[in-house]
Structure formats: C-alpha cells, structure tokens
CSV table of C-alpha atoms in Angstrom, one decimal:
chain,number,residue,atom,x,y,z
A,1023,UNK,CA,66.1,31.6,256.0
A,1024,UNK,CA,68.0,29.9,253.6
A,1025,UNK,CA,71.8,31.3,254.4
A,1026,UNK,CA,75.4,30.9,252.3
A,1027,UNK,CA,76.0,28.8,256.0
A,1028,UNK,CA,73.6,26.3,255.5
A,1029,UNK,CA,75.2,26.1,252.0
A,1030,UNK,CA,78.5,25.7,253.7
A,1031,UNK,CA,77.0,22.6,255.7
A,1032,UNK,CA,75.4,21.0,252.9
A,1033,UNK,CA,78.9,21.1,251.2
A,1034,UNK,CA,80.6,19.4,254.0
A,1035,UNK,CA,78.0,16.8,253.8
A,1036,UNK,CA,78.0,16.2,250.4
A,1037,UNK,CA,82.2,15.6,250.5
A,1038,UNK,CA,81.8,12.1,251.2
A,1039,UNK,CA,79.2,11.2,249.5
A,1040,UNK,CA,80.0,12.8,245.9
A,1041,UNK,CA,83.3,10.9,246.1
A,1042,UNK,CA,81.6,7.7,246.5
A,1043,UNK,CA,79.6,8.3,243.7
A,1044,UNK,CA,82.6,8.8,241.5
A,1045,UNK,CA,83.8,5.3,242.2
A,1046,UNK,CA,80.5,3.7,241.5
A,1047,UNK,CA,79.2,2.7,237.8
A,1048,UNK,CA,76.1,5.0,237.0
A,1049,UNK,CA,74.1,2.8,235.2
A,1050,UNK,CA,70.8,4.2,234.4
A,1051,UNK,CA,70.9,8.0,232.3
A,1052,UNK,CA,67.2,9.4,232.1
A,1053,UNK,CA,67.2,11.6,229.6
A,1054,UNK,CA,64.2,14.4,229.1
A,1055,UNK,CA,63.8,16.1,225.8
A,1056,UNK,CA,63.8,19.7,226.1
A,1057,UNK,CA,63.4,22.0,223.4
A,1058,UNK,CA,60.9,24.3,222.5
A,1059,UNK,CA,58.4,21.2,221.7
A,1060,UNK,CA,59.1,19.5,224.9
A,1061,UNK,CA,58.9,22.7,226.5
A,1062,UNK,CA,55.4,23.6,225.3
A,1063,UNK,CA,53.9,20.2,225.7
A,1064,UNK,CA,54.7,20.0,229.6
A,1065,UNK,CA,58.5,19.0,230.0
A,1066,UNK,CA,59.7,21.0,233.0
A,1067,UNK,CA,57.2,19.7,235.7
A,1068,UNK,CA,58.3,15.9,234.3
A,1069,UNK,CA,62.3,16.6,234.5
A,1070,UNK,CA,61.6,18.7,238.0
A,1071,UNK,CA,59.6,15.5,239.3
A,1072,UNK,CA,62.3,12.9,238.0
A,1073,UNK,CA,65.6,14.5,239.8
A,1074,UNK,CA,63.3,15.0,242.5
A,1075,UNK,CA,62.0,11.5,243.2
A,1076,UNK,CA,65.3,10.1,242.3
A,1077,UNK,CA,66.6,12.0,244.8
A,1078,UNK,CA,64.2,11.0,247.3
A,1079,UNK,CA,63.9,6.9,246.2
A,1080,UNK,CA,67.6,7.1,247.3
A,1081,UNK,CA,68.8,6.1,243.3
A,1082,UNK,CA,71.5,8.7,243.3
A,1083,UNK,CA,74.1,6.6,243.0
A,1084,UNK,CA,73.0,4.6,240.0
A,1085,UNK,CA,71.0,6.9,238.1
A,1086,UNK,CA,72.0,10.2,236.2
A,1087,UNK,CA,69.4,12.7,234.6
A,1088,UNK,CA,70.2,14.8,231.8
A,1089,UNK,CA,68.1,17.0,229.3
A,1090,UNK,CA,68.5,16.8,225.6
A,1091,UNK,CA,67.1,18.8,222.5
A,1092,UNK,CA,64.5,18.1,220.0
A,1093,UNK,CA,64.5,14.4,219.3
A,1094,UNK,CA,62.2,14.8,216.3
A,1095,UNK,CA,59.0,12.9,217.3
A,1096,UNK,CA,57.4,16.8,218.9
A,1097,UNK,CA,54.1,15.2,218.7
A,1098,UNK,CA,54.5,12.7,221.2
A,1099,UNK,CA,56.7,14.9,223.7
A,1100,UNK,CA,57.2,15.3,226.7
A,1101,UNK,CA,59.4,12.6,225.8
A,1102,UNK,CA,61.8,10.3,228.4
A,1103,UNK,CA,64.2,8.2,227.2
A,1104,UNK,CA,65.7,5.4,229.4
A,1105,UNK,CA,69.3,3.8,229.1
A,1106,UNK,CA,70.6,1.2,230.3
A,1107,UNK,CA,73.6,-0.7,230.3
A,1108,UNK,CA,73.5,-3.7,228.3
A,1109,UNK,CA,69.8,-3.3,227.7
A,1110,UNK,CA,68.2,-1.4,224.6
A,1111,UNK,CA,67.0,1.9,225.1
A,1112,UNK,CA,63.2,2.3,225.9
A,1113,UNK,CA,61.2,5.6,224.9
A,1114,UNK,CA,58.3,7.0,226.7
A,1115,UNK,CA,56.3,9.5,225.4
A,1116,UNK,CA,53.6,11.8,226.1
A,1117,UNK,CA,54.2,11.6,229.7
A,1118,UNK,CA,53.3,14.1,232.7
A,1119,UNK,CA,54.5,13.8,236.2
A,1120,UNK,CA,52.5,11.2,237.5
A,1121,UNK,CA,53.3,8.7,234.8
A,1122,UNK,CA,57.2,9.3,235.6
A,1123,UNK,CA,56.4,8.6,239.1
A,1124,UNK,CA,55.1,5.4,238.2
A,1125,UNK,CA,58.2,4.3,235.6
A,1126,UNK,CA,60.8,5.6,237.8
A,1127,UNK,CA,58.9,2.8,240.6
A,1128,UNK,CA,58.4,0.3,238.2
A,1129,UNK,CA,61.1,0.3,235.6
A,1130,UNK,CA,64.1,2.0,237.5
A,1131,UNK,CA,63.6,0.5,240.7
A,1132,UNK,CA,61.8,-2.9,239.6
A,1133,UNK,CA,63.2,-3.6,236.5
A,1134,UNK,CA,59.6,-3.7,234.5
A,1135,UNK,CA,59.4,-1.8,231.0
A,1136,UNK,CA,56.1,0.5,231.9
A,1137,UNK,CA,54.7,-0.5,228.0
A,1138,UNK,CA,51.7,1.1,228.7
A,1139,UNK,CA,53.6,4.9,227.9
A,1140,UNK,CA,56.4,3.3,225.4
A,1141,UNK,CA,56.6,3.8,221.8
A,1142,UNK,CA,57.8,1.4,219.7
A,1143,UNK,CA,60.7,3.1,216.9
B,1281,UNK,CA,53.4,28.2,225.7
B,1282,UNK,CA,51.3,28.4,228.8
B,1283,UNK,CA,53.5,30.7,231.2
B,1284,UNK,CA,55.8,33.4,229.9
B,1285,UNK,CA,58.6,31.3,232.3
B,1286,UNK,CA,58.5,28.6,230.0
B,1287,UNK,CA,59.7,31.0,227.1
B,1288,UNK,CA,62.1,32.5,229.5
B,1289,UNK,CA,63.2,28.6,229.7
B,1290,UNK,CA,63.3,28.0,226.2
B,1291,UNK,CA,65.0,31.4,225.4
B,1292,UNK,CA,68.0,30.6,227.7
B,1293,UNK,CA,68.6,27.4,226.1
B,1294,UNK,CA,69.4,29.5,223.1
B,1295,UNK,CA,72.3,30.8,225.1
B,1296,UNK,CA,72.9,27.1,226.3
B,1297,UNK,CA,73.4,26.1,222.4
B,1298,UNK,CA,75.4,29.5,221.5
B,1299,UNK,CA,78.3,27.9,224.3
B,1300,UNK,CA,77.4,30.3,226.8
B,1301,UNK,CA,79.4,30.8,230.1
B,1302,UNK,CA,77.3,33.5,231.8
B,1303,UNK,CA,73.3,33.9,231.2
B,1304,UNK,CA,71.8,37.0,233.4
B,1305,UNK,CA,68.1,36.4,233.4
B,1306,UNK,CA,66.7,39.9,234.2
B,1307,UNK,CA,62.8,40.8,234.9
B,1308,UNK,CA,62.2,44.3,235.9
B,1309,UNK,CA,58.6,45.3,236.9
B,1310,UNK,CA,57.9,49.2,237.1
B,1311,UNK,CA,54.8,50.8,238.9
B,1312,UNK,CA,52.7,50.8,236.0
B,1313,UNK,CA,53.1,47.4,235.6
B,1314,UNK,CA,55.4,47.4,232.5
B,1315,UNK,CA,57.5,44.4,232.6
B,1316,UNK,CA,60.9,44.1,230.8
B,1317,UNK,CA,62.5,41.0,230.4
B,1318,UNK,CA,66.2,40.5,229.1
B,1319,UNK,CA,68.0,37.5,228.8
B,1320,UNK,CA,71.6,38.3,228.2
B,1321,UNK,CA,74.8,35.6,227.2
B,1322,UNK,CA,78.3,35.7,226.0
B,1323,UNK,CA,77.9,32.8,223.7
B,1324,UNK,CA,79.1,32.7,220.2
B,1325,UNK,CA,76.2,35.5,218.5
B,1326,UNK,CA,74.8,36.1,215.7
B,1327,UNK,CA,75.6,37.2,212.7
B,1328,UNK,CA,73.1,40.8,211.4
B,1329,UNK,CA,71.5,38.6,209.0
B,1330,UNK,CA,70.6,35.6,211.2
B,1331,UNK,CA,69.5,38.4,214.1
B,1332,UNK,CA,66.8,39.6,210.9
B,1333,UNK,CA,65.4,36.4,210.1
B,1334,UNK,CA,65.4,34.5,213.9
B,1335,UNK,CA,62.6,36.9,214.5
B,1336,UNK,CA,60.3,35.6,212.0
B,1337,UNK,CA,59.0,32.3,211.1
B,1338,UNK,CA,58.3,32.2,207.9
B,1339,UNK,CA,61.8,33.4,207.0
B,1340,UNK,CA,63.4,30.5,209.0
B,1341,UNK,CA,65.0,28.7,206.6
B,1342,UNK,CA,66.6,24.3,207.1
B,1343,UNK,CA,69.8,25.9,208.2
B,1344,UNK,CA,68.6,28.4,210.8
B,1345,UNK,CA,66.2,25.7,212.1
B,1346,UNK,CA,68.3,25.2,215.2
B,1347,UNK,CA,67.0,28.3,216.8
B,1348,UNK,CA,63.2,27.5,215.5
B,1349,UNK,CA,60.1,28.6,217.5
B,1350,UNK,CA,61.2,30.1,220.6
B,1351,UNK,CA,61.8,33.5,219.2
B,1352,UNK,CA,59.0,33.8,217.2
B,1353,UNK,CA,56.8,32.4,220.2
B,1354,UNK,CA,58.3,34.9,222.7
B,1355,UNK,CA,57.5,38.0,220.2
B,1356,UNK,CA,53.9,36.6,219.9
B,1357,UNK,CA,53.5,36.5,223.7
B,1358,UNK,CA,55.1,40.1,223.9
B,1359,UNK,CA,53.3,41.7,220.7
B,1360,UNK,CA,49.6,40.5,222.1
B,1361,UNK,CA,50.7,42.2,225.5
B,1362,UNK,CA,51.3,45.5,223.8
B,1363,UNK,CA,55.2,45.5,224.0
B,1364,UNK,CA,57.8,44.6,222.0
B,1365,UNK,CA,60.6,42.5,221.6
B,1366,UNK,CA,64.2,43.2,220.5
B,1367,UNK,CA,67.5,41.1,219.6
B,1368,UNK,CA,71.1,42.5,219.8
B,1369,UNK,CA,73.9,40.3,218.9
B,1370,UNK,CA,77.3,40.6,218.3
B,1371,UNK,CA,79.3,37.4,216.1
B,1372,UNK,CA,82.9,35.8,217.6
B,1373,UNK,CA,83.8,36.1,214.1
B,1374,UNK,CA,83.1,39.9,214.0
B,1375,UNK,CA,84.6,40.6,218.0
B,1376,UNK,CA,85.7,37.7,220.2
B,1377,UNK,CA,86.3,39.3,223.1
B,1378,UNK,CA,82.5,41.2,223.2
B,1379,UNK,CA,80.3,38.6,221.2
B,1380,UNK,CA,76.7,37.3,222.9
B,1381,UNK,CA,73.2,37.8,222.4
B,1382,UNK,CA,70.9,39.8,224.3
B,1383,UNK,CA,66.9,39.3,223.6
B,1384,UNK,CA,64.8,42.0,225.6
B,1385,UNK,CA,60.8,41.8,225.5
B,1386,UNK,CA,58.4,43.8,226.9
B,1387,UNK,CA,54.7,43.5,227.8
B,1388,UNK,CA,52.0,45.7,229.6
B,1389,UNK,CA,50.9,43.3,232.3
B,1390,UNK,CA,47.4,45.0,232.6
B,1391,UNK,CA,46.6,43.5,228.9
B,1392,UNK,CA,44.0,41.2,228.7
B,1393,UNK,CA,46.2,38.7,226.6
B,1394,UNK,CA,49.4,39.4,229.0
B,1395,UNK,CA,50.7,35.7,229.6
B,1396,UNK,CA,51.0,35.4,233.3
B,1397,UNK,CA,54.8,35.1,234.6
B,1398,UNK,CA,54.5,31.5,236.2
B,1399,UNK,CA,56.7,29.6,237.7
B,1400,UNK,CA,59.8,31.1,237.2
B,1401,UNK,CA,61.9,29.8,240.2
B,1402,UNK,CA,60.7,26.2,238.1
B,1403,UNK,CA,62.8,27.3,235.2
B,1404,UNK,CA,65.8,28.3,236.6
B,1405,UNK,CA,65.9,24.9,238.4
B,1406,UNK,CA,65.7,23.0,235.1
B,1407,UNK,CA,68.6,25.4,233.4
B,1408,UNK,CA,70.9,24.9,236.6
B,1409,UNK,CA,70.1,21.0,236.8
B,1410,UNK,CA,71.0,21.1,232.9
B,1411,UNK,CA,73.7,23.0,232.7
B,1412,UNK,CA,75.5,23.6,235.8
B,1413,UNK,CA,79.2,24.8,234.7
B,1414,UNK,CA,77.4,27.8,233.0
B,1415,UNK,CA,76.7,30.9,235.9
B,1416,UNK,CA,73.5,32.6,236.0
B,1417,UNK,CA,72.3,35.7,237.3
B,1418,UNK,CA,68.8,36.0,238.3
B,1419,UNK,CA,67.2,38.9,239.0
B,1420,UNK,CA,63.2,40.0,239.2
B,1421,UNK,CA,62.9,43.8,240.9
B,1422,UNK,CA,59.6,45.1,241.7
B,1423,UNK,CA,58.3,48.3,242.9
B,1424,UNK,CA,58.0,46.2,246.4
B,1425,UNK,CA,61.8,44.5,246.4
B,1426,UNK,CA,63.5,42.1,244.4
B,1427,UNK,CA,64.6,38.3,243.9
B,1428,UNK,CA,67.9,37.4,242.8
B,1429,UNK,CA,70.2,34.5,242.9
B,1430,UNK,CA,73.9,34.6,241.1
B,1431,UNK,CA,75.4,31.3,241.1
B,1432,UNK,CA,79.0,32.9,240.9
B,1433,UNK,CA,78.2,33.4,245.0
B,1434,UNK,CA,77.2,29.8,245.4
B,1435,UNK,CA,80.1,28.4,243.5
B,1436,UNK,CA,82.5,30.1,246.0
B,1437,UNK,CA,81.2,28.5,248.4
B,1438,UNK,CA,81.0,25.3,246.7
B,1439,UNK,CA,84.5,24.9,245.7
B,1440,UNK,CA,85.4,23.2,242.4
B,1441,UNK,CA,84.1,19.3,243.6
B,1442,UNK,CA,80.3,19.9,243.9
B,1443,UNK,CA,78.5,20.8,241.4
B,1444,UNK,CA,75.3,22.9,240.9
B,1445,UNK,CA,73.2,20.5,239.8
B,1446,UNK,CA,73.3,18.3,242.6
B,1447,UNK,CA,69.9,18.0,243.9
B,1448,UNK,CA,70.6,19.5,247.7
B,1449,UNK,CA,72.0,22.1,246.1
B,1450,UNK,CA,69.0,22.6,243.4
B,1451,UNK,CA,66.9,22.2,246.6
B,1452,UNK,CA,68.7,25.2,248.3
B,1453,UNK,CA,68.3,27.4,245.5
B,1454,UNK,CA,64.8,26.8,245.1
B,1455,UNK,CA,64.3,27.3,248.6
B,1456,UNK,CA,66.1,30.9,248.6
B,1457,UNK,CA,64.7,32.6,245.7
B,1458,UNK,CA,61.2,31.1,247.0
B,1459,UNK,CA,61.6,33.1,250.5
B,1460,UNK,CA,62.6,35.7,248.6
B,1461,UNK,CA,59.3,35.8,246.5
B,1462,UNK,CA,57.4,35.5,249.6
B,1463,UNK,CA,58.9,38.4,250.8
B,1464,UNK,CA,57.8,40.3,247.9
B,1465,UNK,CA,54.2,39.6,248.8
B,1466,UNK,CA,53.4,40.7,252.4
C-alpha cells in the first residue's frame, strides 16, 4: 500500500541527495516535444521511458528532462532533442522507446551521436 | 489519437499554456456506462469569441493556432461516441479573480467507435514530470469506487525543497493511483 509515510521516508531520503544535485553542473537537458503532434505520434511512452532509464542508469545528477511544444517538423515526431554543453545540439526523430533506450546508452552515457535516428537541420 | 488519455494529455496542456495553477482532471463513470470527462483550470481563459471558434478547425485562424488540434480531436473522439463536448471559459480581462477554462466531454462507452480510456495513470505522470509547481486533482469514480490523487496532499508532505517531478516521487504516484485501479477491478 503505497502510504503518505512512505512518502515521508522517501523525502528524508531525497534531502541529501537533491542538495547535492544543486551544487553540481547539469550538463545534459533532454528535451521531448510534446504537443498535440508529438502526442499523437507516440510521445508519452518515449518521455515516460527517458526519466525512467535515467533514473535507473544512475544519470540524475548530470542530466535534466524537460518537455517542450510543437517544434514544427510534426512529421518526424516523436521528436528528442539533446543538449549539451559546449557541443551542438543533436535532433532525433521518429523515435519510440526502444530507440531512446539505445541513445540514452550510447550518446548520454558513451558519448556517441546515435546518427542512425538524427536529422540533419 | 489512439487512447482517449492521450487527449486528456493534450487537453491539460492547454491549461499548462493558459498559466494554470490548479488542473482537476475529473472522469466520472455512471452505471450505464456514460462517461463524463472535465478538465478544469484557473488559467488565463478565453475570450466568447475564441471559446466559438477553438471548437472548430476550419475556423482556426494563424492567430488562434496555439490551441490547434486538440479540441477539435477530443470533440471527434466524443461526437463518434454519441456524446458531446462543451467549453466554458471565463477571460482575466473580463474577471480576474474567477477566469479558467473548463472543457467537459462525454461519450457512451457501449459505442462501437468509443475510444477506449488507456493509460491514464501514463498521462498524469508526463503532466506532473512537466509541470510540477502546477497542483492537480485527479479523480476517476465508478459505480465500483474511485481513483484519485491531489498533489496539494503530497506537497504537504513534501515541503517546499522536493519537487514533484522527481522521479521517486513520480514513481510513488504511479504506484498509488495503480493500487487504486486495481482495487477498482476485483
């Protein structure tokens, strides 16, 4: 049964470690488009699957994930856009949850553009 | 759209865009299997005009573009299920203190062309992970119980320093109003 106590405890937990967080640089925003467009076209499962494999691939701390409206290209949503300090921004499109499994491994965590789902603007 | 959640998605991010602080999602279910749904904000409104012409796509002009599909779409999915669906909305400009939005459709579920529910518990997570300063109130009654989930209850036991969106916390939510469906079944 999922109580306001266990709520309680997952606060306490949480103290330290949001306050870490603060101090460190987030460096890495996923953002998932998220209008009507991206809705239709599959969005939700993809955003769902990214803050949940972040989550569990322990990247927290470095990468934020964040929903945006209609970023005009409809016919190639569910769209993900990555940023990154320093580096240009790289757009992938048409994706589902399995391919953001595979650029949140690859790209996030290894560092390799997955060009195989990017589109070139 | 596939699942009538995803409107009910796309709908609240309406209320998102019109500054919103509170969005009551509300799904009521009645023994004949009428099901109302009403998605309620305090945002800024509409004005009577832009209420007339949001309903209907081929009035939607460049400058009410922001608001697009999603009505339209939701009015399609209620229409083919034999219900119907209706927009109140009162402006800032014309009352401050009362302005919002409320868009209520129904549908007979027994209709052939009835889009199922879906994953609604999906769609709140997505809202919440969005936007978590805004509070929502959930709630889906039945003729066998009800689901419900109002983050104003959460937040006090949150406190101010962790937010919503965090993903234990999205994972807490999406454990409770799952139990909760569960319960609804047996």
């Amino acid at each position: 049964m999922k109580t306001l106590a266990e709520l309680e405890a997952i606060r306490e937990r949480m103290r330290g470690k949001v306050a870490v967080r603060e101090t460190s640089d987030n460096t890495t925003r996923i953002v998932v488009g998220m209008a009507t467009c991206g809705i239709a076209a599959g969005a939700r499962p993809v955003l769902n699957t990214i803050v949940e494999e972040v989550s569990n691939m322990g990247l927290s701390e470095t990468v934020t994930v964040t929903q945006t409206g209609c970023i005009g290209l409809c016919q190639y949503e569910p769209i993900v856009e990555v940023y990154q300090t320093g580096k240009e921004k790289v757009t992938y499109v048409k994706m589902d949850s399995e391919k953001a499994k595979k650029v949140l491994e690859e790209h996030i965590k290894g560092g390799k553009v997955v060009t195989d789902y990017t589109i070139k603007l | 759209m596939k699942e009538l959640s995803l409107n009910i998605l796309d709908i609240a991010q309406n209320s998102v865009s019109a500054g919103a602080k509170n969005i009551r999602i509300l799904l009521d279910e009645d023994a004949q299997g009428i099901l109302t749904l009403s998605i309620e904000d305090d945002g800024k409104g509409m004005s009577p005009e832009m209420v007339r012409t949001v309903t209907d796509p081929f009035c939607t002009t460049r400058t009410t573009r922001k608001v697009g599909m999603g009505i339209p779409l939701l009015k399609l999915a209620s229409e083919q299920a034999n219900g119907s669906l209706t927009i109140h909305s009162v402006s800032r400009e014309a009352d401050p203190d009362r302005c919002g939005t409320t868009v209520k459709a129904t549908f007979d579920t027994n209709s052939i062309d009835f889009t199922p529910l879906g994953d609604v518990v999906d769609s709140l997570i997505v809202l919440i992970q969005g936007h978590p300063e805004i509070d929502y109130l959930f709630l889906h009654t039945t003729p066998s119980g009800e689901a419900r989930l109002d983050t104003k209850e959460l937040r006090e036991v949150l406190g101010e320093e962790i937010s919503l969106g965090e993903f234990e916390i999205l994972e807490w939510i999406r454990g409770s109003l799952e139990e909760q469906y569960q319960a609804l079944k047996k």
